[in-house]
Coordinates of C-alpha atoms in Angstrom, one line a residue:
M1 CA -8.0 -15.3 -28.8
D2 CA -7.9 -19.1 -28.6
A3 CA -7.9 -20.3 -25.0
E4 CA -8.9 -23.5 -23.1
Q5 CA -11.0 -23.1 -20.0
A6 CA -10.7 -25.0 -16.8
V7 CA -11.5 -24.7 -13.1
V8 CA -8.4 -24.7 -10.9
N9 CA -8.8 -24.6 -7.1
D10 CA -12.3 -23.3 -7.5
C11 CA -11.2 -20.5 -9.8
D12 CA -12.0 -20.0 -13.5
A13 CA -8.7 -20.4 -15.4
L14 CA -7.7 -19.9 -19.0
F15 CA -4.9 -21.7 -20.8
F16 CA -3.5 -20.1 -24.0
P17 CA -1.6 -22.6 -26.1
A18 CA 1.8 -21.9 -27.5
R19 CA 2.4 -21.2 -31.2
G20 CA 5.4 -21.0 -33.3
S21 CA 8.4 -23.2 -33.8
G22 CA 9.0 -25.9 -31.2
A23 CA 5.4 -25.8 -29.8
S24 CA 4.8 -29.4 -30.7
D25 CA 7.8 -30.7 -28.6
S26 CA 8.5 -28.8 -25.5
V27 CA 7.0 -25.3 -24.8
G28 CA 7.7 -22.5 -22.5
L29 CA 5.2 -21.7 -19.9
L30 CA 4.2 -18.3 -18.5
L31 CA 2.3 -18.6 -15.1
A32 CA 0.6 -15.2 -14.9
G33 CA -0.7 -13.5 -11.8
L34 CA -3.2 -11.6 -13.9
Q35 CA -7.0 -11.8 -14.0
S36 CA -7.5 -14.0 -17.1
S37 CA -10.9 -12.5 -17.9
T38 CA -9.7 -8.9 -17.7
L39 CA -6.0 -8.2 -18.0
L40 CA -5.1 -10.9 -20.5
R41 CA -8.0 -10.1 -22.7
M42 CA -7.4 -6.4 -22.5
F43 CA -3.8 -6.9 -23.6
P44 CA -4.2 -9.2 -26.6
A45 CA -1.0 -8.1 -28.3
W46 CA 1.0 -8.9 -25.2
T47 CA -0.6 -12.4 -24.9
E48 CA -0.2 -13.2 -28.5
A49 CA 3.5 -12.2 -28.5
W50 CA 4.2 -14.8 -25.8
Q51 CA 2.2 -17.4 -27.7
A52 CA 4.0 -16.7 -30.9
A53 CA 7.3 -17.0 -29.1
G54 CA 6.5 -20.6 -28.1
Y55 CA 5.0 -20.0 -24.7
A56 CA 1.8 -21.3 -23.3
I57 CA 0.1 -19.0 -20.8
A58 CA -1.9 -20.0 -17.7
S59 CA -3.9 -17.5 -15.7
Y60 CA -6.9 -17.5 -13.3
D61 CA -9.6 -15.2 -12.1
F62 CA -9.2 -14.3 -8.4
K63 CA -12.3 -15.7 -6.8
D64 CA -12.0 -13.4 -3.8
D65 CA -9.2 -11.8 -1.7
R66 CA -8.1 -15.2 -0.4
Y67 CA -7.0 -16.2 -3.9
T68 CA -4.4 -13.4 -4.2
W69 CA -2.1 -11.2 -2.1
G70 CA 0.2 -14.2 -1.6
A71 CA -2.4 -15.9 0.6
E72 CA -2.5 -19.7 0.8
A73 CA -5.3 -20.2 -1.6
G74 CA -3.6 -18.0 -4.2
V75 CA -0.3 -20.0 -3.9
A76 CA -2.2 -23.3 -4.2
T77 CA -3.9 -22.0 -7.3
F78 CA -0.6 -21.2 -8.9
S79 CA 0.5 -24.8 -8.2
G80 CA -2.7 -26.0 -9.7
L81 CA -2.1 -24.0 -12.9
L82 CA 1.3 -25.6 -13.3
D83 CA -0.2 -29.1 -12.8
E84 CA -3.0 -28.4 -15.3
A85 CA -0.5 -27.0 -17.8
R86 CA 1.6 -30.1 -17.5
R87 CA -1.4 -32.3 -18.1
R88 CA -2.0 -30.4 -21.4
W89 CA 1.4 -29.8 -22.8
P90 CA 5.1 -30.9 -22.5
V91 CA 6.0 -27.7 -20.8
R92 CA 9.4 -26.6 -19.6
R93 CA 10.0 -24.9 -16.2
P94 CA 7.8 -21.8 -16.0
I95 CA 8.5 -18.2 -16.0
V96 CA 6.2 -16.5 -13.5
C97 CA 4.9 -13.0 -13.6
G98 CA 2.2 -10.8 -12.2
S99 CA 0.8 -7.3 -11.9
S100 CA 0.2 -5.5 -8.6
R101 CA -1.1 -8.0 -6.0
G102 CA -0.8 -10.7 -8.6
G103 CA 2.9 -9.9 -8.8
L104 CA 3.1 -10.4 -5.1
T105 CA 1.3 -13.8 -5.3
A106 CA 3.6 -15.0 -8.1
L107 CA 6.7 -14.0 -6.1
V108 CA 5.4 -15.8 -3.0
W109 CA 4.7 -18.9 -5.1
A110 CA 8.3 -18.8 -6.5
H111 CA 9.7 -18.5 -2.9
R112 CA 7.7 -21.6 -1.9
N113 CA 9.0 -23.5 -4.9
P114 CA 12.7 -23.0 -5.1
G115 CA 14.3 -24.3 -8.3
V116 CA 10.9 -24.7 -10.1
P117 CA 10.5 -21.3 -11.8
V118 CA 13.2 -20.1 -14.1
A119 CA 12.6 -16.4 -13.4
W120 CA 10.0 -13.9 -12.1
F121 CA 9.0 -10.5 -13.4
G122 CA 6.4 -8.0 -12.2
M123 CA 4.5 -5.0 -13.4
N124 CA 4.1 -2.5 -10.6
P125 CA 4.1 -5.3 -8.0
V126 CA 3.2 -5.0 -4.3
M127 CA 6.6 -5.2 -2.6
N128 CA 5.9 -4.1 1.0
L129 CA 2.6 -4.9 2.8
G130 CA 3.0 -2.6 5.7
P131 CA 2.6 0.8 4.0
F132 CA 0.1 -0.8 1.6
Y133 CA -2.2 -1.7 4.5
E134 CA -2.7 2.1 5.1
L135 CA -4.2 2.8 1.6
A136 CA -7.9 3.3 1.3
G137 CA -9.8 0.0 1.2
R138 CA -6.7 -2.2 1.5
A139 CA -6.9 -3.1 5.2
Q140 CA -10.3 -4.9 4.6
S141 CA -8.9 -6.7 1.6
L142 CA -5.7 -7.8 3.3
N143 CA -7.5 -8.9 6.4
A144 CA -9.9 -11.0 4.3
A145 CA -6.9 -12.6 2.5
Y146 CA -4.9 -13.5 5.6
G147 CA -7.5 -13.8 8.4
T148 CA -6.0 -10.9 10.3
Q149 CA -7.8 -8.0 12.0
T150 CA -5.1 -5.4 12.5
K151 CA -1.9 -4.1 10.9
A152 CA 0.0 -5.3 14.0
E153 CA -1.2 -8.9 13.2
L154 CA -0.2 -8.5 9.6
L155 CA 3.3 -7.4 10.4
R156 CA 3.8 -10.0 13.1
D157 CA 2.1 -13.1 11.7
V158 CA 1.9 -12.6 7.9
C159 CA 4.8 -10.5 6.7
P160 CA 7.6 -12.9 7.7
R161 CA 6.2 -15.5 5.3
V162 CA 4.7 -13.5 2.4
N163 CA 6.1 -10.0 2.3
P164 CA 8.6 -9.6 -0.6
L165 CA 10.8 -7.3 1.5
D166 CA 11.1 -10.0 4.1
L167 CA 11.6 -12.8 1.6
A168 CA 14.3 -11.0 -0.3
I169 CA 17.1 -12.8 1.5
D170 CA 15.8 -16.2 0.3
L171 CA 15.3 -15.2 -3.3
T172 CA 18.9 -14.9 -4.4
W173 CA 18.6 -18.0 -6.6
L174 CA 15.9 -16.4 -8.8
P175 CA 16.4 -13.9 -11.6
L176 CA 14.0 -11.0 -11.0
H177 CA 13.0 -8.1 -13.1
T178 CA 10.4 -5.3 -12.5
W179 CA 8.7 -2.9 -14.8
Q180 CA 7.6 0.0 -12.7
G181 CA 5.6 3.2 -13.5
R182 CA 7.4 6.2 -12.1
D183 CA 4.1 8.0 -11.4
D184 CA 2.6 5.0 -9.6
Q185 CA 0.7 6.1 -6.4
V186 CA -0.6 2.6 -5.6
T187 CA 2.7 0.6 -5.5
P188 CA 5.2 3.5 -5.1
P189 CA 8.7 3.2 -6.7
G190 CA 10.2 3.9 -3.3
E191 CA 9.0 0.5 -1.9
L192 CA 10.3 -1.3 -4.9
E193 CA 13.7 0.3 -4.4
R194 CA 13.8 -0.9 -0.8
F195 CA 13.2 -4.5 -2.1
N196 CA 15.8 -3.9 -4.8
Q197 CA 18.4 -2.9 -2.2
A198 CA 17.5 -5.9 0.0
I199 CA 17.9 -8.4 -2.9
R200 CA 21.2 -6.9 -4.0
A201 CA 22.5 -6.8 -0.4
A202 CA 21.8 -10.6 -0.2
G203 CA 23.6 -11.2 -3.5
G204 CA 20.5 -11.6 -5.7
L205 CA 19.7 -10.5 -9.2
H206 CA 17.1 -7.9 -9.7
A207 CA 16.7 -5.1 -12.3
I208 CA 14.2 -2.3 -12.5
V209 CA 12.8 -0.7 -15.7
D210 CA 11.6 2.7 -14.5
G211 CA 9.1 3.8 -17.2
A212 CA 6.3 6.2 -17.8
G213 CA 2.8 5.9 -16.4
G214 CA 1.2 5.0 -13.2
H215 CA -0.4 1.8 -11.9
A216 CA -1.4 -0.5 -14.7
T217 CA -5.1 -1.5 -14.8
P218 CA -7.2 -3.3 -17.4
H219 CA -7.8 0.0 -19.0
G220 CA -4.3 1.5 -18.8
P221 CA -1.7 2.7 -18.7
R222 CA 0.0 -0.1 -20.6
D223 CA 3.6 1.0 -20.5
Q224 CA 4.7 -1.8 -18.2
F225 CA 3.4 -4.6 -20.5
D226 CA 6.5 -4.7 -22.7
A227 CA 6.3 -8.1 -24.3
E228 CA 9.5 -7.7 -26.3
A229 CA 11.7 -6.8 -23.3
Q230 CA 10.0 -9.3 -21.1
L231 CA 10.5 -12.1 -23.6
A232 CA 14.2 -11.2 -23.9
F233 CA 14.5 -11.4 -20.1
A234 CA 12.7 -14.8 -20.0
R235 CA 14.9 -16.2 -22.8
A236 CA 18.1 -15.0 -21.2
A237 CA 17.1 -16.6 -17.9
E238 CA 16.3 -19.9 -19.6
A239 CA 19.6 -19.8 -21.4
D240 CA 21.4 -19.5 -18.1
A241 CA 19.3 -22.3 -16.4
P242 CA 20.7 -25.8 -17.4
A243 CA 17.5 -27.6 -16.5
A244 CA 15.2 -25.1 -18.2
S245 CA 14.8 -27.2 -21.3
Q246 CA 13.5 -30.2 -19.4
S247 CA 9.8 -30.8 -18.7
G248 CA 8.5 -31.9 -15.3

C-alpha cells in the first residue's frame, strides 16, 4: 500500500492518501488509533476501502504505554496526526476510530477536542478501566501509562479524566458507534453496555453492532473491521454535521 512516513510526537506514523472522486479538493480524514505497522497493514482491504471512498488515513505506532490508553502523550500524538494531515492535504473534520486501547485513546482525544471530530467508532474498545486493571499484565501497563502505582490511584486520579464510562456525560455531542465481538474476553460486552446506558441516559447517540468473534488482533478475528458499515456511519455523521465539509 502507498503510504507517506513521518515522525509525530516521537512516534513513527503513516499517512495513507485518499483516492477516488474529490480527493484533489477536500478529503475526508480517518484518525486511527491502530498500530500503523501492524493492524493497518494486516487489514489492507479495510484501509483501501477508506482510501477509495475519498478518505486519507493517519495512524501511528505506540512507542510505549505512555502513547496509548488515553494517556497525555497518546492524546498529544492524535493532535499531531491531525496537524500533519492538514499540512499534507485539504482535509475536512476527521472521523476518529480505534481498536481496544486505541479506541479508548481516540475517544479521550475526541472528548478533549469538542466540535473537532465528526464522529467516533471503535472496534472492541476499552470502555471501563477499573475492571480492566485486574486482567493479567494490565496493571503494569496502565501504571506505566498514567504514572500510578495502585488501582486506587487509577480510580481516584485517572478515571475522572480518561475513563469512557466517566466521560459519557460530556460526549452527548458526538455520534458514537461500536463494533463488538460477543465472545470478547478482553473488553467484555458487559462493560460496553454500561457505557452505552450512560451515554443514552445523558441524551447521547451510541449504537452497538454485536457480532461474531472475540477480541480483534493483527491476526484475527476480523469481524469488527467492517469497512462498508463503518463508511456508511461516517458519511451519515458528516451529512448531519454542517461544518463537516470545511477544512481547518
